[in-house]
Phi, psi and omega in degrees: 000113161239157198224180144294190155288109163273193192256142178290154154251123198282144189214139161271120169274129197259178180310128171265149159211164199245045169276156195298185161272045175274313186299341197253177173284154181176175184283150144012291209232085069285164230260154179267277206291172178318084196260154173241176183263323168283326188296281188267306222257340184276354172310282192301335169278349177274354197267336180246334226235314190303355199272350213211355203201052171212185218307317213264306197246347150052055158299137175091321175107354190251091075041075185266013179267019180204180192259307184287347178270331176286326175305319167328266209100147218248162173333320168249040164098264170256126196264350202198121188236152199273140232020016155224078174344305197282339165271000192262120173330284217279335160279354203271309186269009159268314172311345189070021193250022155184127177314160335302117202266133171245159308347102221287117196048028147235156192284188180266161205291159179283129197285001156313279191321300173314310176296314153002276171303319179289310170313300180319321187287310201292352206278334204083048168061313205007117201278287214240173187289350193274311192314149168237160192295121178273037175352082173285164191199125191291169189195163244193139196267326171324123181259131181279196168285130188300120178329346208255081178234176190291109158346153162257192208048167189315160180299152172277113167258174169278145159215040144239171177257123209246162186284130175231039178260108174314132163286320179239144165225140193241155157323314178214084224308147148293168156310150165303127178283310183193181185173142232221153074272135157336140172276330194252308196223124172353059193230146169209161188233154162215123157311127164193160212303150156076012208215168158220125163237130173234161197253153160270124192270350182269266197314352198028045198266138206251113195234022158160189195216128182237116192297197219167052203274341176298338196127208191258136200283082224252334189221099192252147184219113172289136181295147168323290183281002162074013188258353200263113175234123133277133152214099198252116173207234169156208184218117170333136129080002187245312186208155160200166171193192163209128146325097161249121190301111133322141112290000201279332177245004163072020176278126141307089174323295203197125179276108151266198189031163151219049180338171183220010158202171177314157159277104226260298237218152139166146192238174135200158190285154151013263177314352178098349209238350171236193172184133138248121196240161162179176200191223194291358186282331178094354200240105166300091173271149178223138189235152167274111198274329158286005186187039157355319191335293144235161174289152200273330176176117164305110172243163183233030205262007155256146168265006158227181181314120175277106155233058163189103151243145156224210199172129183294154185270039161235018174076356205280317187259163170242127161276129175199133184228158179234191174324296205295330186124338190295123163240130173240158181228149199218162161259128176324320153299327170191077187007051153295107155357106194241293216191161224232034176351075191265112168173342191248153200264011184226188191297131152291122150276301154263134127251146165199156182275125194287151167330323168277004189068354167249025179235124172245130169269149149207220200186140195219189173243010163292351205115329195266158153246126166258165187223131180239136171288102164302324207300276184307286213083010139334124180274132184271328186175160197229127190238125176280104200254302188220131180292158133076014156148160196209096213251007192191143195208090211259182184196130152272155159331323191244027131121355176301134219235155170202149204227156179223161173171190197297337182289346178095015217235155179247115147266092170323135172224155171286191172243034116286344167088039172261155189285111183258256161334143147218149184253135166355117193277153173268153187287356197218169175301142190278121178263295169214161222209133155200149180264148189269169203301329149266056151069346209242025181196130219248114159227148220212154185225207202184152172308340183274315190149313238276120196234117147265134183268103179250170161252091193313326204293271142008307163089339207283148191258135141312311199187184159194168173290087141306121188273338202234021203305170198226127189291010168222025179241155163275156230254343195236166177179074176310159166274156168272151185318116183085348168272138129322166185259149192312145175079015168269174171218165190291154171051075189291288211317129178243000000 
């Protein structure tokens, strides 16, 4: 099939649900049960469209002999979008209501057929009768005030009694692998091998162990509503994948990927319903967290190792920085290209999204923290945050911003990206910084192992985190009132 060029249509991925097409629009003379792809609708492309549209001869670049190949989209792009027919290229030129009408030196399909079709795209694609629906809804990239506000009922805690017998303990602690806080509730996650462990961040009390049997854990992430912990990494050159974590019972949800080296990169959405990952393939996958198999849609638009994705907290965008210094902003439904972030000259260490969804930070090994207009993709400002690399970038609820990096040094910023704090320098290089759920406590770890508590209001270190804990040594090691905390010195503050 070939077509011209359209206009992409933006599409929001929604709630998936497995409610009927009695709820969607659809024709007159469309079919009542239930269509599939497989059922009803690859019957009929094969009888007009495969000969000309499959795996071998992809005229046009487009591939109708599957749900994930037509979800691709053809040499000029995007063919379909799942619950709306009347926007989708590929019913529009079978319908004939826009050139190149297809089937190409055929008549046009019978509308008993056509209808088909339309049900199925308005049904949300369905491959099999097993399948559930991915529903798009068009949308506007104007971002409103963000979707990302506090649950209602208590924070998502463990509430069963989770294991807090390290699986693994090493001889000689390692660099901090990741780190994680809750948005909502006193939880902090620390990567460590084979394992995850959280803490309780006001007592710094070691309150379970979550295995990790993949290899190493490189990458943690909490869901927007906090009930959720990612976790992704894997073993160099052999495997990867990410995890997902219940926190209330510390049950595995859900495996997405099956990398063939670590997972380098990795999110999951607002909603619950994606995860996007990379690492060394260079390649940005986005998965259907219910229906894990294939990526829901690839992109291939870095040229090195992806180590930074995120995702806006109203779900509409995608972030991804690689090796090279390369940052994109994508649309979060179906990786359409948005804006191209050109200014850092090194490797993406961190992006995130500020809380309104309308600023994005990020962190390089130039040294920079950048601040981006999400709306534009415009640079708001450029902050010389840690000489000789700037490896991690954290944003509080009110947008307040702190950075680690290769100088050994923690820095505090406003969420202009003016310089306040600078915190107790660690003896090693700093690796990564997150702030807990009210804002009033800075936790920050080092290549030694060394997981440090500050107190943002103060500046002053509180405590600290054993990365390495042990079953007769304690996991934790608050400071006493009016002391420094162990390994300080008095007037912390630079």
């Amino acid at each position: 099939m070939t077509h011209r060029p359209c206009q992409p249509v933006l599409v929001l991925v929604a709630t998936i649900s497995l409610i009927g097409l009695a709820t969607m629009s659809r024709a007159e003379n469309a079919p009542k049960e239930k269509v599939t792809f497989q059922d009803q609708v690859l019957p009929i492309f094969r009888s007009s469209c495969v000969n000309c549209h499959n795996p071998d001869a992809k005229k046009a670049g487009l591939d109708v002999t599957s749900v994930q190949a037509i979800l691709a989209g053809g040499s000029d792009g995007k063919v379909a979008t799942p619950g709306d027919a009347d926007g989708s290229l590929l019913y529009r030129v079978l319908a004939h209501t826009e050139e190149p009408y297809m089937p190409k030196g055929g008549g046009k399909f019978q509308d008993k057929q056509l209808a088909v079709v339309k049900a199925w795209i308005d049904g949300g694609m369905l491959d099999n009768s097993a399948s559930v629906a991915v529903v798009g809804q068009a949308s506007s990239l104007a971002i409103a005030q963000s979707a990302f506000t506090r649950p209602e009922g208590p924070p998502p805690m463990p509430m069963v009694q989770l294991s807090r017998e390290p699986l693994v303990h090493s001889t000689h602690p390692g660099p901090l692998l990741s780190m994680a806080a809750s948005p909502w509730a006193p939880l902090v996650a620390v990567g460590s091998q084979r394992q995850v462990l959280l803490f309780n961040s006001d007592s710094l009390e070691l309150v379970g162990v979550l295995p990790f049997a993949d290899g190493l854990p490189l990458v943690l992430k909490f869901s927007r509503n906090g009930t959720l912990l990612l976790a992704a990494g894997g073993e160099g050159a052999r495997q990867g994948k990410v995890v997902i974590y219940n926190i209330t019972d510390g049950k595995r949800v859900a495996e997405v990927g099956g990398e063939f080296d670590s997972v380098m990169a990795a999110d999951i959405s607002p909603d619950q319903s994606l995860v996007a990952l990379g690492g060394p393939s260079k390649v940005l996958k986005v998965f259907n967290i219910r229906n894990p198999s294939q990526p829901v849609y690839t992109i291939k638009k870095h040229t090195d190792w992806l180590t930074a994705i995120a995702f806006s907290p109203d779900g509409k965008l995608l972030a991804s920085g690689d090796r090279s210094g390369n940052l994109y902003i994508f649309e979060a439904s179906n990786g359409g290209e948005l804006y191209t972030l050109r200014g850092h000259k090194d490797a993406i260490t961190q992006v995130v999204f500020r809380e309104d969804g309308n600023v994005i930070a990020s962190s390089s090994q130039d040294g920079t923290v950048k601040l981006w207009d999400a709306h534009s993709g415009e640079s708001l400002k450029s902050i010389t945050a840690n000489p000789g690399g700037s490896l991690d970038v954290a944003v509080d609820h009110e947008g307040r911003l702190a950075s680690v990096g290769r100088d050994k040094q923690v820095r505090l910023f406003s969420r202009e990206g003016v310089p306040g704090k600078s915190l107790l320098a660690f003896n090693d290089i700093a690796l990564h910084a997150a702030f807990t759920h009210d804002n009033q406590r800075l936790i920050c770890g080092d290549f030694t192992g060394q997981v440090r508590v500050y107190d943002t209001a103060t500046g002053s270190q509180v405590g600290q985190l054993d990365s390495n804990p042990s079953a007769t040594r304690p996991a934790t090691t608050p400071a006493k009132a009016g002391a420094p905390a162990p390994g300080t010195v008095p007037s912390p503050l630079r």
